[in-house]
Coordinates of N, CA and C in Angstrom, one line a residue:
X132 N 79.0 88.7 116.6 CA 77.7 88.4 116.2 C 77.2 87.0 116.7
X133 N 76.0 87.0 117.2 CA 75.4 85.7 117.7 C 74.2 85.4 116.9
X134 N 74.0 84.2 116.4 CA 72.9 83.8 115.6 C 72.3 82.6 116.2
X135 N 70.9 82.6 116.3 CA 70.2 81.4 116.8 C 69.0 81.1 115.8
X136 N 69.0 79.9 115.3 CA 67.9 79.6 114.4 C 67.2 78.3 114.9
X137 N 65.9 78.4 115.0 CA 65.0 77.2 115.4 C 64.0 77.1 114.3
X138 N 64.0 76.0 113.6 CA 63.1 75.8 112.4 C 63.3 77.0 111.5
X139 N 62.2 77.7 111.2 CA 62.3 78.9 110.3 C 62.4 80.2 111.1
X140 N 62.6 80.1 112.4 CA 62.7 81.3 113.2 C 64.2 81.7 113.4
X141 N 64.5 82.9 113.3 CA 65.9 83.4 113.3 C 66.0 84.6 114.2
X142 N 67.0 84.6 115.1 CA 67.4 85.8 115.9 C 68.8 86.1 115.8
X143 N 69.2 87.3 115.5 CA 70.6 87.8 115.3 C 70.9 88.9 116.3
X144 N 72.0 88.7 117.0 CA 72.5 89.7 118.0 C 73.8 90.2 117.5
X145 N 73.9 91.5 117.2 CA 75.2 92.2 116.9 C 75.7 92.9 118.1
X146 N 77.0 92.6 118.4 CA 77.6 93.2 119.6 C 78.8 94.1 119.2
X147 N 78.8 95.3 119.8 CA 79.9 96.3 119.6 C 80.2 96.9 120.9
X148 N 81.3 96.5 121.5 CA 81.7 97.0 122.8 C 80.6 96.7 123.8
X149 N 79.9 97.7 124.3 CA 78.8 97.5 125.2 C 77.4 97.8 124.6
X150 N 77.3 97.8 123.3 CA 76.1 98.0 122.6 C 75.6 96.8 121.9
X151 N 74.3 96.5 121.9 CA 73.8 95.3 121.2 C 72.6 95.7 120.3
X152 N 72.6 95.1 119.2 CA 71.4 95.3 118.3 C 70.8 93.9 118.1
X153 N 69.5 93.8 118.4 CA 68.8 92.5 118.4 C 67.8 92.6 117.3
X154 N 67.8 91.7 116.4 CA 66.8 91.6 115.3 C 66.5 90.2 115.0
X155 N 65.5 89.9 114.2 CA 65.1 88.6 113.8 C 63.7 88.5 113.2
X156 N 63.3 87.3 112.9 CA 62.1 87.1 112.2 C 60.9 86.7 113.2
X157 N 61.3 86.5 114.5 CA 60.2 86.0 115.4 C 60.3 86.9 116.7
X158 N 59.2 87.6 116.9 CA 59.2 88.6 118.1 C 59.2 87.8 119.4
X159 N 58.6 86.6 119.5 CA 58.6 85.9 120.7 C 60.0 85.5 121.2
X160 N 60.8 85.0 120.2 CA 62.2 84.7 120.5 C 63.0 85.9 120.9
X161 N 62.7 87.0 120.3 CA 63.4 88.3 120.7 C 63.1 88.7 122.1
X162 N 61.8 88.6 122.5 CA 61.4 88.9 123.8 C 62.0 87.9 124.8
X163 N 62.1 86.7 124.5 CA 62.8 85.7 125.4 C 64.2 86.0 125.6
X164 N 64.9 86.4 124.5 CA 66.3 86.8 124.7 C 66.5 88.0 125.5
X165 N 65.6 89.0 125.4 CA 65.6 90.2 126.2 C 65.4 89.9 127.6
X166 N 64.5 89.0 127.9 CA 64.3 88.6 129.3 C 65.5 87.9 129.9
X167 N 66.1 87.1 129.1 CA 67.3 86.4 129.6 C 68.5 87.4 129.9
X168 N 68.6 88.4 129.0 CA 69.6 89.4 129.2 C 69.3 90.3 130.4
X169 N 68.0 90.6 130.6 CA 67.6 91.4 131.8 C 67.9 90.7 133.1
X170 N 67.8 89.3 133.1 CA 68.1 88.6 134.3 C 69.6 88.5 134.7
X171 N 70.4 88.7 133.7 CA 71.9 88.6 133.9 C 72.6 90.0 133.9
X172 N 72.1 91.0 133.2 CA 72.7 92.3 133.1 C 71.7 93.4 133.2
X173 N 72.2 94.6 133.6 CA 71.4 95.8 133.6 C 71.4 96.4 132.3
X174 N 70.3 96.4 131.6 CA 70.2 96.8 130.2 C 69.3 98.0 130.0
X175 N 69.5 98.8 129.0 CA 68.6 99.9 128.7 C 68.3 99.7 127.2
X176 N 67.0 99.6 126.9 CA 66.6 99.4 125.5 C 66.1 100.7 124.9
X177 N 66.7 101.0 123.7 CA 66.4 102.2 123.0 C 65.6 101.9 121.7
X178 N 64.7 102.9 121.4 CA 63.9 102.8 120.1 C 63.9 104.1 119.5
X179 N 64.3 104.1 118.2 CA 64.4 105.4 117.5 C 63.0 105.9 117.0
X180 N 62.0 105.0 117.2 CA 60.7 105.5 116.8 C 60.4 105.7 115.4
X181 N 61.0 104.9 114.5 CA 60.9 105.2 113.1 C 60.0 104.1 112.4
X182 N 59.2 103.4 113.1 CA 58.4 102.4 112.5 C 57.4 103.0 111.5
X183 N 56.9 104.2 111.7 CA 55.9 104.8 110.8 C 56.6 105.7 109.8
X184 N 57.9 105.8 109.8 CA 58.6 106.7 108.9 C 58.5 106.2 107.4
X185 N 58.5 107.2 106.5 CA 58.4 106.9 105.1 C 59.8 106.3 104.6
X186 N 59.8 105.2 103.9 CA 61.0 104.6 103.4 C 61.8 105.6 102.5
X187 N 63.1 105.5 102.5 CA 63.9 106.4 101.6 C 64.5 105.5 100.5
X188 N 64.6 106.1 99.3 CA 65.1 105.4 98.1 C 66.6 105.2 98.2
X189 N 67.3 106.1 98.9 CA 68.8 106.1 99.0 C 69.2 106.3 100.4
X190 N 70.4 105.7 100.8 CA 70.9 105.8 102.2 C 71.3 107.2 102.6
X191 N 71.8 108.0 101.6 CA 72.2 109.4 101.9 C 71.8 110.3 100.8
X192 N 71.7 111.6 101.1 CA 71.5 112.6 100.1 C 72.7 112.8 99.2
X193 N 72.5 113.1 98.0 CA 73.6 113.3 97.0 C 74.4 114.5 97.4
X194 N 75.7 114.4 97.4 CA 76.7 115.5 97.7 C 76.5 116.1 99.1
X195 N 76.1 115.2 100.0 CA 75.9 115.6 101.4 C 77.3 115.7 102.1
X196 N 77.6 116.9 102.7 CA 78.9 117.1 103.3 C 78.7 117.5 104.8
X197 N 79.0 116.5 105.6 CA 78.8 116.8 107.1 C 79.8 117.8 107.6
X198 N 80.9 118.0 106.9 CA 81.9 119.0 107.4 C 81.3 120.4 107.3
X199 N 80.4 120.7 106.4 CA 79.8 122.0 106.2 C 79.0 122.3 107.5
X200 N 78.3 121.3 108.1 CA 77.6 121.5 109.3 C 78.5 121.9 110.4
X201 N 79.6 121.3 110.5 CA 80.6 121.6 111.6 C 81.1 123.0 111.4
X202 N 81.4 123.4 110.1 CA 81.9 124.7 109.8 C 80.8 125.8 110.2
X203 N 79.6 125.5 109.9 CA 78.5 126.4 110.2 C 78.4 126.6 111.7
X204 N 78.6 125.5 112.5 CA 78.6 125.5 113.9 C 79.7 126.5 114.5
X205 N 80.9 126.5 113.8 CA 81.9 127.3 114.3 C 81.6 128.8 114.0
X206 N 81.0 129.0 112.9 CA 80.7 130.4 112.5 C 79.5 131.0 113.3
X207 N 78.6 130.1 113.8 CA 77.4 130.6 114.5 C 77.5 129.9 115.9
X208 N 78.2 130.5 116.8 CA 78.4 129.9 118.1 C 77.1 129.9 118.9
X209 N 76.1 130.7 118.5 CA 74.8 130.7 119.3 C 73.9 129.6 118.9
X210 N 74.2 128.9 117.9 CA 73.4 127.7 117.5 C 73.9 126.5 118.0
X211 N 73.4 126.0 119.1 CA 73.9 124.8 119.7 C 73.2 123.5 119.1
X212 N 74.0 122.4 119.1 CA 73.5 121.2 118.7 C 73.4 121.0 117.2
X213 N 74.0 121.9 116.4 CA 73.9 121.8 114.9 C 74.5 120.5 114.4
X214 N 75.7 120.1 114.7 CA 76.3 118.9 114.2 C 75.5 117.6 114.6
X215 N 75.1 117.6 115.8 CA 74.3 116.5 116.3 C 73.0 116.3 115.5
X216 N 72.4 117.4 115.2 CA 71.1 117.3 114.5 C 71.3 116.8 113.1
X217 N 72.3 117.3 112.4 CA 72.6 116.9 111.1 C 72.9 115.4 111.0
X218 N 73.8 115.0 111.9 CA 74.2 113.6 111.9 C 73.0 112.7 112.2
X219 N 72.2 113.1 113.1 CA 71.0 112.3 113.5 C 70.1 112.1 112.3
X220 N 69.8 113.2 111.6 CA 69.0 113.1 110.4 C 69.5 112.2 109.4
X221 N 70.9 112.2 109.2 CA 71.5 111.3 108.3 C 71.4 109.8 108.7
X222 N 71.5 109.6 110.0 CA 71.3 108.3 110.6 C 69.9 107.7 110.4
X223 N 68.9 108.6 110.6 CA 67.5 108.2 110.4 C 67.2 107.9 108.9
X224 N 67.9 108.6 108.0 CA 67.7 108.4 106.6 C 68.2 107.0 106.2
X225 N 69.4 106.6 106.8 CA 69.9 105.2 106.6 C 68.9 104.2 107.1
X226 N 68.3 104.4 108.3 CA 67.3 103.5 108.8 C 66.1 103.4 107.9
X227 N 65.6 104.5 107.4 CA 64.5 104.5 106.4 C 64.8 103.8 105.1
X228 N 66.1 103.9 104.7 CA 66.6 103.2 103.5 C 66.5 101.7 103.8
X229 N 67.0 101.2 105.0 CA 67.0 99.8 105.3 C 65.5 99.3 105.4
X230 N 64.6 100.2 105.8 CA 63.2 99.8 105.9 C 62.7 99.5 104.6
X231 N 63.1 100.2 103.5 CA 62.6 99.9 102.2 C 63.3 98.7 101.6
X232 N 64.6 98.5 102.0 CA 65.4 97.4 101.4 C 65.9 96.5 102.5
X233 N 65.0 95.8 103.2 CA 65.4 95.0 104.4 C 66.3 93.8 104.1
X234 N 66.4 93.4 102.8 CA 67.2 92.3 102.5 C 68.6 92.7 101.9
X235 N 68.9 93.9 102.0 CA 70.3 94.4 101.5 C 71.3 93.8 102.4
X236 N 72.4 93.4 101.8 CA 73.5 92.8 102.6 C 74.7 92.6 101.8
X237 N 75.8 92.1 102.3 CA 77.0 91.8 101.6 C 77.1 90.3 101.3
X238 N 77.1 90.0 100.1 CA 77.1 88.6 99.7 C 78.6 88.1 99.5
X239 N 78.9 87.0 100.1 CA 80.2 86.4 100.0 C 80.2 85.2 99.0
X240 N 81.1 85.3 98.1 CA 81.1 84.3 97.0 C 82.1 83.2 97.4
X241 N 81.5 82.0 97.5 CA 82.3 80.8 97.9 C 83.1 80.2 96.8
X242 N 82.8 80.6 95.5 CA 83.5 80.0 94.4 C 84.6 80.9 93.8
X243 N 84.8 82.1 94.4 CA 85.9 83.0 93.9 C 87.2 82.6 94.4
X244 N 88.3 83.3 93.8 CA 89.6 83.0 94.3 C 89.9 83.6 95.6
X245 N 91.1 83.3 96.2 CA 91.4 83.8 97.6 C 92.5 84.8 97.6
X246 N 92.6 85.6 96.5 CA 93.5 86.7 96.5 C 93.0 88.0 97.1
X247 N 93.8 88.7 97.8 CA 93.4 90.0 98.4 C 93.6 91.1 97.4
X248 N 92.6 91.9 97.2 CA 92.6 93.1 96.3 C 92.1 94.3 97.0
X249 N 92.8 95.4 97.0 CA 92.5 96.6 97.8 C 92.4 97.8 96.8
X250 N 91.5 98.7 97.1 CA 91.3 99.9 96.4 C 91.3 101.1 97.4
X251 N 92.1 102.1 97.2 CA 92.2 103.2 98.2 C 92.1 104.5 97.5
X252 N 91.7 105.5 98.2 CA 91.6 106.9 97.7 C 91.6 107.9 98.9
X253 N 91.8 109.1 98.6 CA 91.8 110.2 99.6 C 91.2 111.5 99.1
X254 N 90.6 112.2 100.0 CA 90.1 113.6 99.7 C 91.1 114.6 100.4
X255 N 91.8 115.4 99.6 CA 92.8 116.3 100.1 C 92.1 117.4 100.8
X256 N 92.5 117.6 102.1 CA 92.0 118.8 102.9 C 90.5 118.9 102.9
X257 N 89.8 117.7 103.1 CA 88.3 117.7 103.1 C 87.7 118.5 104.2
X258 N 88.3 118.4 105.4 CA 87.8 119.1 106.6 C 88.1 120.5 106.6
X259 N 87.2 121.5 106.5 CA 87.5 122.9 106.4 C 88.0 123.5 107.7
X260 N 87.9 122.7 108.8 CA 88.3 123.2 110.1 C 89.8 122.8 110.4
X261 N 90.1 121.5 110.3 CA 91.4 121.0 110.6 C 92.3 120.9 109.4
X262 N 91.7 121.0 108.2 CA 92.4 120.9 106.9 C 93.0 119.5 106.7
X263 N 92.5 118.5 107.4 CA 93.0 117.1 107.3 C 92.3 116.4 106.2
X264 N 93.0 115.4 105.6 CA 92.4 114.7 104.5 C 91.7 113.4 105.0
X265 N 90.9 112.8 104.2 CA 90.1 111.6 104.6 C 90.6 110.4 103.7
X266 N 91.0 109.3 104.4 CA 91.4 108.1 103.7 C 90.2 107.2 103.6
X267 N 90.0 106.6 102.4 CA 89.0 105.6 102.2 C 89.5 104.4 101.4
X268 N 89.2 103.2 101.9 CA 89.6 102.0 101.2 C 88.6 100.9 101.4
X269 N 88.6 100.0 100.4 CA 87.9 98.7 100.6 C 88.7 97.6 100.1
X270 N 88.6 96.4 100.7 CA 89.4 95.3 100.4 C 88.5 94.1 100.2
X271 N 88.9 93.3 99.1 CA 88.1 92.2 98.7 C 89.0 90.9 98.8
X272 N 88.3 89.8 99.2 CA 89.0 88.5 99.1 C 88.3 87.8 98.0
X273 N 89.0 87.8 96.8 CA 88.4 87.3 95.6 C 87.3 88.3 95.2
X274 N 86.1 87.8 95.1 CA 84.9 88.7 94.8 C 84.1 89.2 96.0
X275 N 84.6 88.8 97.2 CA 83.9 89.1 98.4 C 84.5 90.3 99.1
X276 N 83.6 91.3 99.4 CA 84.1 92.4 100.2 C 84.2 92.0 101.7
X277 N 85.4 92.2 102.3 CA 85.6 91.8 103.7 C 86.1 92.9 104.6
X278 N 86.5 94.1 104.0 CA 87.0 95.1 104.9 C 86.8 96.5 104.2
X279 N 86.4 97.5 104.9 CA 86.3 98.9 104.3 C 86.4 99.9 105.5
X280 N 86.8 101.1 105.1 CA 87.0 102.1 106.1 C 87.0 103.5 105.4
X281 N 86.6 104.5 106.2 CA 86.7 105.9 105.8 C 87.1 106.7 107.1
X282 N 88.3 107.2 107.1 CA 88.8 107.8 108.4 C 89.6 109.1 108.0
X283 N 89.5 110.1 108.9 CA 90.3 111.3 108.8 C 91.7 111.0 109.1
X284 N 92.7 111.5 108.3 CA 94.1 111.2 108.6 C 94.6 112.0 109.8
X285 N 95.6 111.5 110.5 CA 96.1 112.0 111.8 C 96.8 113.4 111.6
X286 N 97.4 113.6 110.5 CA 98.2 114.8 110.3 C 97.7 115.5 109.0
X287 N 98.1 116.8 108.9 CA 97.7 117.6 107.7 C 98.7 117.3 106.6
X288 N 98.1 116.9 105.4 CA 99.0 116.6 104.2 C 99.2 117.9 103.5
X289 N 100.5 118.1 103.1 CA 100.9 119.4 102.4 C 100.6 119.3 100.9
X290 N 100.2 118.2 100.4 CA 99.9 118.0 98.9 C 98.9 116.9 98.8
X291 N 98.2 116.8 97.6 CA 97.3 115.7 97.3 C 98.1 114.4 97.2
X292 N 99.3 114.5 96.7 CA 100.2 113.3 96.6 C 100.5 112.7 98.0
X293 N 100.8 113.6 98.9 CA 101.1 113.1 100.3 C 99.8 112.5 100.9
X294 N 98.7 113.1 100.6 CA 97.4 112.5 101.2 C 97.2 111.1 100.6
X295 N 97.4 111.0 99.3 CA 97.3 109.7 98.6 C 98.3 108.7 99.2
X296 N 99.5 109.1 99.4 CA 100.5 108.2 100.0 C 100.1 107.7 101.4
X297 N 99.6 108.6 102.2 CA 99.1 108.2 103.5 C 98.0 107.2 103.4
X298 N 97.1 107.4 102.4 CA 96.0 106.5 102.2 C 96.5 105.1 101.8
X299 N 97.5 105.1 100.9 CA 98.1 103.8 100.6 C 98.8 103.1 101.7
X300 N 99.4 103.9 102.6 CA 100.1 103.3 103.7 C 99.1 102.7 104.7
X301 N 98.0 103.4 105.0 CA 97.0 102.8 105.9 C 96.4 101.5 105.3
X302 N 96.2 101.5 104.0 CA 95.6 100.4 103.3 C 96.6 99.2 103.3
X303 N 97.9 99.5 103.1 CA 98.9 98.5 103.2 C 99.0 97.8 104.5
X304 N 98.9 98.6 105.6 CA 98.9 98.1 106.9 C 97.8 97.1 107.2
X305 N 96.6 97.5 106.6 CA 95.5 96.6 106.8 C 95.7 95.3 106.0
X306 N 96.3 95.4 104.8 CA 96.5 94.2 104.0 C 97.5 93.3 104.7
X307 N 98.5 93.8 105.3 CA 99.5 93.0 106.1 C 98.8 92.3 107.2
X308 N 97.9 93.0 107.9 CA 97.2 92.3 109.0 C 96.3 91.2 108.5
X309 N 95.6 91.5 107.4 CA 94.7 90.5 106.8 C 95.5 89.3 106.3
X310 N 96.6 89.5 105.7 CA 97.5 88.4 105.2 C 97.9 87.5 106.4
X311 N 98.3 88.1 107.5 CA 98.7 87.3 108.7 C 97.5 86.5 109.2
X312 N 96.3 87.1 109.2 CA 95.1 86.4 109.7 C 94.8 85.3 108.8
X313 N 94.9 85.5 107.5 CA 94.6 84.4 106.6 C 95.6 83.2 106.7
X314 N 96.8 83.6 107.0 CA 97.9 82.6 107.2 C 97.6 81.7 108.4
X315 N 97.1 82.4 109.5 CA 96.8 81.7 110.7 C 95.6 80.8 110.5
X316 N 94.7 81.2 109.7 CA 93.5 80.4 109.4 C 93.8 79.3 108.4
X317 N 95.0 79.3 107.8 CA 95.3 78.2 106.8 C 94.7 78.4 105.5
X318 N 94.4 79.7 105.1 CA 93.8 80.0 103.8 C 95.0 80.2 102.8
X319 N 95.0 79.4 101.8 CA 96.0 79.6 100.8 C 95.6 80.6 99.7
X320 N 96.4 81.6 99.5 CA 96.0 82.6 98.5 C 96.6 82.3 97.1
X321 N 95.9 82.7 96.1 CA 96.4 82.4 94.7 C 97.5 83.3 94.3
X322 N 97.6 84.5 94.8 CA 98.6 85.5 94.3 C 98.8 86.5 95.4
X323 N 99.9 87.3 95.4 CA 100.1 88.3 96.4 C 99.0 89.4 96.3
X324 N 98.9 90.1 97.4 CA 97.9 91.1 97.5 C 98.1 92.2 96.5
X325 N 97.1 92.8 96.0 CA 97.2 93.8 95.0 C 96.5 95.1 95.6
X326 N 97.2 96.2 95.3 CA 96.7 97.5 95.8 C 96.6 98.5 94.7
X327 N 95.4 99.0 94.5 CA 95.1 100.0 93.4 C 94.9 101.4 93.9
X328 N 95.5 102.3 93.3 CA 95.4 103.7 93.6 C 95.3 104.6 92.3
X329 N 94.5 105.7 92.4 CA 94.3 106.5 91.2 C 95.2 107.6 91.0
X330 N 96.3 107.7 91.8 CA 97.3 108.8 91.8 C 98.6 108.3 91.1
X331 N 98.8 108.8 89.9 CA 100.1 108.4 89.2 C 101.3 109.0 89.9
X332 N 101.1 110.2 90.5 CA 102.2 110.9 91.2 C 102.7 110.1 92.4
X333 N 101.7 109.6 93.1 CA 102.0 108.8 94.3 C 102.7 107.5 93.9
X334 N 102.2 106.8 92.9 CA 102.8 105.6 92.4 C 104.2 105.8 91.9

């Protein structure tokens, strides 16, 4: 992420691999930055065309299951583009939600402790096609959220306990990596990392 602030004017550039998202409070500074990028690199600017869209009160519909769309695609081979359409509609809903709540963000608490706390869970055999489970976790440094993930597991779990165990293993690996990073940065932690799971069988 690159941030430039001049007086009360702010421009933020988010970079992911070869994709950039440019936003800010001053359109002139944004245009200057785009001209600078155009002089150095070959760029293509995309616009989703949602400026006149109606704001959404929530980022996603309740109980929305994207796997159902994939399952429908497999059953109806003559309907092309079904998963892409469903996912695009969900993406536009998130954009419309941000439009209504432009100041939403993740607040980092400077006065909290420096202990790592993780919470993990899994959905057993969520995908109706591959029967693979989905791991979800989020990790906090004190009261501040610093890492989160939702990812399909690599192998098929034969029980809900196995799915939960794999979820804990993935979260533990992330905790170890974050612990090493904090050590390199010289951050002293108050206590060892804590991992919470809702499966008594796995524990």
